[in-house]
Short mmCIF file of C-alpha atoms in Angstrom, two decimals:
data_model
loop_
_atom_site.label_atom_id
_atom_site.label_comp_id
_atom_site.label_asym_id
_atom_site.label_seq_id
_atom_site.Cartn_x
_atom_site.Cartn_y
_atom_site.Cartn_z
CA MET A 20 -5.39 -19.15 5.94
CA ARG A 21 -4.36 -16.78 8.57
CA SER A 22 -1.23 -18.63 9.67
CA VAL A 23 -0.17 -18.67 6.07
CA VAL A 24 -0.46 -15.18 5.44
CA THR A 25 1.07 -13.91 8.47
CA GLN A 26 4.29 -15.89 7.94
CA THR A 27 7.02 -13.44 7.10
CA ALA A 28 9.13 -15.88 5.01
CA LEU A 29 6.56 -16.38 2.33
CA THR A 30 6.28 -14.41 -0.64
CA THR A 31 3.73 -15.93 -2.84
CA ILE A 32 0.71 -17.65 -1.58
CA THR A 33 -1.46 -19.73 -4.15
CA LEU A 34 -4.94 -20.25 -2.99
CA SER A 35 -6.45 -23.75 -4.19
CA ALA A 36 -9.01 -23.94 -6.94
CA ASN A 37 -10.69 -26.75 -5.05
CA ILE A 38 -11.70 -24.54 -2.18
CA ALA A 39 -14.36 -21.93 -3.30
CA SER A 40 -14.36 -19.62 -0.34
CA TYR A 41 -12.21 -19.04 2.54
CA THR A 42 -13.78 -17.51 5.37
CA LEU A 43 -12.27 -15.35 8.26
CA THR A 44 -13.89 -16.78 11.21
CA GLN A 45 -11.50 -15.42 14.22
CA ILE A 46 -13.91 -12.61 14.71
CA GLY A 47 -12.39 -9.28 16.09
CA ALA A 48 -11.79 -5.86 14.73
CA SER A 49 -9.19 -2.97 15.48
CA GLU A 50 -6.48 -5.51 16.26
CA ASP A 51 -2.94 -5.38 14.15
CA ASN A 52 -1.31 -8.33 14.69
CA ALA A 53 -3.46 -10.65 12.81
CA ALA A 54 -4.64 -12.69 15.84
CA THR A 55 -8.31 -11.92 14.88
CA GLY A 56 -10.45 -10.04 12.14
CA ASP A 57 -8.55 -8.85 9.09
CA LEU A 58 -5.21 -10.41 7.83
CA ASP A 59 -2.39 -8.10 8.74
CA VAL A 60 0.36 -8.32 5.95
CA ARG A 61 3.75 -7.52 7.26
CA ALA A 62 5.90 -8.83 4.52
CA ASN A 63 6.18 -8.68 0.60
CA VAL A 64 3.41 -11.10 -0.32
CA THR A 65 1.59 -11.75 -3.60
CA ILE A 66 -1.83 -13.68 -3.16
CA ASN A 67 -3.06 -15.60 -6.34
CA GLY A 68 -6.51 -16.84 -6.54
CA ALA A 69 -7.68 -19.33 -9.35
CA GLY A 70 -10.07 -16.33 -10.48
CA SER A 71 -12.22 -13.98 -8.80
CA SER A 72 -15.30 -16.08 -10.02
CA THR A 73 -13.53 -19.20 -8.25
CA THR A 74 -11.74 -17.94 -5.40
CA THR A 75 -13.54 -16.03 -2.62
CA ILE A 76 -12.01 -14.44 0.99
CA ASP A 77 -15.02 -13.85 3.15
CA GLY A 78 -14.53 -11.39 5.81
CA PHE A 79 -17.60 -12.84 7.81
CA ALA A 80 -18.60 -9.10 8.33
CA SER A 81 -16.46 -8.92 11.26
CA ASP A 82 -13.72 -6.55 9.98
CA ARG A 83 -11.83 -5.67 6.64
CA ILE A 84 -10.22 -8.32 4.92
CA PHE A 85 -6.49 -7.08 4.73
CA THR A 86 -4.71 -4.57 6.62
CA VAL A 87 -1.06 -3.64 5.49
CA VAL A 88 1.16 -1.87 7.97
CA ILE A 89 4.78 -0.89 7.27
CA THR A 90 6.75 0.27 10.37
CA GLY A 91 10.32 1.38 11.27
CA VAL A 92 11.96 0.89 7.81
CA THR A 93 13.57 3.30 4.95
CA LEU A 94 12.01 2.53 1.56
CA THR A 95 14.67 3.88 -0.90
CA ASN A 96 15.65 3.35 -4.71
CA GLY A 97 12.42 2.23 -6.02
CA ASN A 98 11.63 2.46 -9.63
CA ALA A 99 8.27 2.15 -11.15
CA THR A 100 8.58 2.13 -14.97
CA THR A 101 5.07 0.79 -16.08
CA SER A 102 2.69 2.08 -13.42
CA GLY A 103 2.98 4.63 -10.29
CA GLY A 104 4.42 4.00 -6.82
CA GLY A 105 8.10 4.23 -6.94
CA ALA A 106 8.39 2.76 -3.48
CA ILE A 107 4.57 1.71 -2.90
CA TYR A 108 1.83 0.52 -5.00
CA ASN A 109 -1.22 0.58 -2.52
CA ALA A 110 -4.65 -1.04 -3.55
CA ALA A 111 -5.95 -1.51 -0.17
CA ASN A 112 -5.65 0.20 3.32
CA LEU A 113 -1.98 1.30 3.92
CA THR A 114 -0.54 2.43 7.31
CA ILE A 115 2.92 3.69 7.42
CA ALA A 116 4.46 4.61 10.84
CA ASP A 117 8.12 5.90 11.58
CA CYS A 118 9.18 5.21 8.37
CA VAL A 119 11.38 7.10 5.72
CA ILE A 120 10.36 6.96 1.98
CA TYR A 121 13.39 8.31 0.06
CA SER A 122 14.68 8.50 -3.44
CA ASN A 123 12.26 6.90 -5.30
CA VAL A 124 11.07 7.46 -8.90
CA THR A 125 8.36 6.57 -11.41
CA THR A 126 7.63 7.54 -14.85
CA SER A 127 4.06 7.80 -13.99
CA VAL A 128 2.39 9.19 -10.78
CA GLY A 129 3.40 8.87 -7.37
CA GLY A 130 7.17 8.93 -7.03
CA GLY A 131 7.09 7.46 -3.42
CA ILE A 132 3.43 6.08 -2.93
CA TYR A 133 0.54 5.83 -5.25
CA SER A 134 -2.72 4.77 -4.30
CA PRO A 135 -5.36 4.01 -6.91
CA ALA A 136 -7.75 2.61 -4.36
CA GLY A 137 -8.14 2.48 -0.49
CA SER A 138 -6.58 4.69 1.98
CA VAL A 139 -3.25 5.98 3.16
CA THR A 140 -2.29 6.77 6.71
CA LEU A 141 1.34 8.07 7.53
CA THR A 142 2.60 8.84 10.98
CA ARG A 143 5.61 10.08 12.03
CA THR A 144 7.05 9.27 8.35
CA THR A 145 9.40 11.45 6.07
CA VAL A 146 8.53 11.55 2.49
CA SER A 147 11.99 13.11 0.90
CA ASN A 148 13.58 13.36 -2.69
CA ASN A 149 10.93 11.29 -4.54
CA ASN A 150 10.10 12.11 -8.18
CA ALA A 151 7.28 11.38 -10.44
CA VAL A 152 6.52 12.67 -14.11
CA GLY A 153 3.01 13.18 -13.13
CA ASN A 154 1.14 13.91 -10.16
CA GLY A 155 2.40 13.58 -6.69
CA GLY A 156 6.31 13.84 -6.42
CA GLY A 157 5.99 12.20 -2.81
CA VAL A 158 2.39 10.78 -2.72
CA TYR A 159 -0.48 10.43 -5.21
CA ALA A 160 -3.69 9.47 -3.73
CA SER A 161 -5.81 9.56 -6.69
CA GLY A 162 -9.06 11.05 -5.04
CA ARG A 163 -8.50 8.72 -1.96
CA SER A 164 -8.36 9.37 1.76
CA ILE A 165 -5.04 10.27 2.99
CA SER A 166 -4.16 11.10 6.66
CA VAL A 167 -0.89 12.54 7.70
CA THR A 168 0.29 13.04 11.29
CA ASN A 169 3.59 14.27 12.30
CA SER A 170 5.07 13.48 9.02
CA LYS A 171 7.44 15.77 6.65
CA PHE A 172 7.61 16.23 3.22
CA THR A 173 10.93 17.73 1.65
CA ASN A 174 12.17 17.83 -1.72
CA ASN A 175 9.53 15.90 -3.74
CA HIS A 176 9.13 16.50 -7.37
CA VAL A 177 7.19 16.20 -10.38
CA THR A 178 8.82 16.83 -13.72
CA GLY A 179 6.09 17.49 -15.91
CA THR A 180 5.99 21.15 -16.68
CA PRO A 181 3.13 23.24 -15.51
CA GLY A 182 0.51 22.59 -18.49
CA SER A 183 2.06 19.47 -19.58
CA ALA A 184 -0.14 16.27 -19.49
CA ASP A 185 0.38 13.69 -16.47
CA THR A 186 -0.44 10.14 -17.30
CA ASN A 187 -4.21 10.81 -16.86
CA GLY A 188 -4.25 13.74 -19.54
CA GLY A 189 -4.35 16.54 -17.00
CA PRO A 190 -1.40 18.98 -15.77
CA ALA A 191 1.17 17.69 -13.75
CA ALA A 192 0.76 18.71 -9.92
CA GLY A 193 1.57 18.09 -6.52
CA GLY A 194 5.26 18.05 -5.53
CA ALA A 195 4.58 16.52 -2.04
CA ILE A 196 1.03 15.20 -2.33
CA ALA A 197 -1.82 15.15 -4.94
CA ALA A 198 -5.16 13.73 -4.14
#
């Protein structure tokens, strides 16, 4: 499974219903090149199982299951119309370094990044000119962990007026970051 997930040319991985459990047996943590431990996803990948009661990815208690790392790119002109995250919808642990998240929009929350689960780490990253109707013009971390180091937030906006409802029923807030 490790060799399939780390191939950058793939976009969809379908896990067989005939294999009940995929166990990560190359033990090792704190390594981000998919050699050991977790599966480090470095491209757009969709992983389809046969259902949560049938397909299991077992981390073998050695490391997290997946790590998503994005480095050295500009993510621009994303448009999320059905859920948050104009550029990125994160439901895991996301690390972004040396990137630009620029001019993305959503009719929901998190114009640049929406993270309803997991954590977000931004290092030397510019988050600029992103727009959301609800919370977090730049980033909406939905009460999750967010770490920002040597990064810049400029001209991110929420278009909901103060006191208007965001998509979760509260007032729209957080032009740069809402958590």
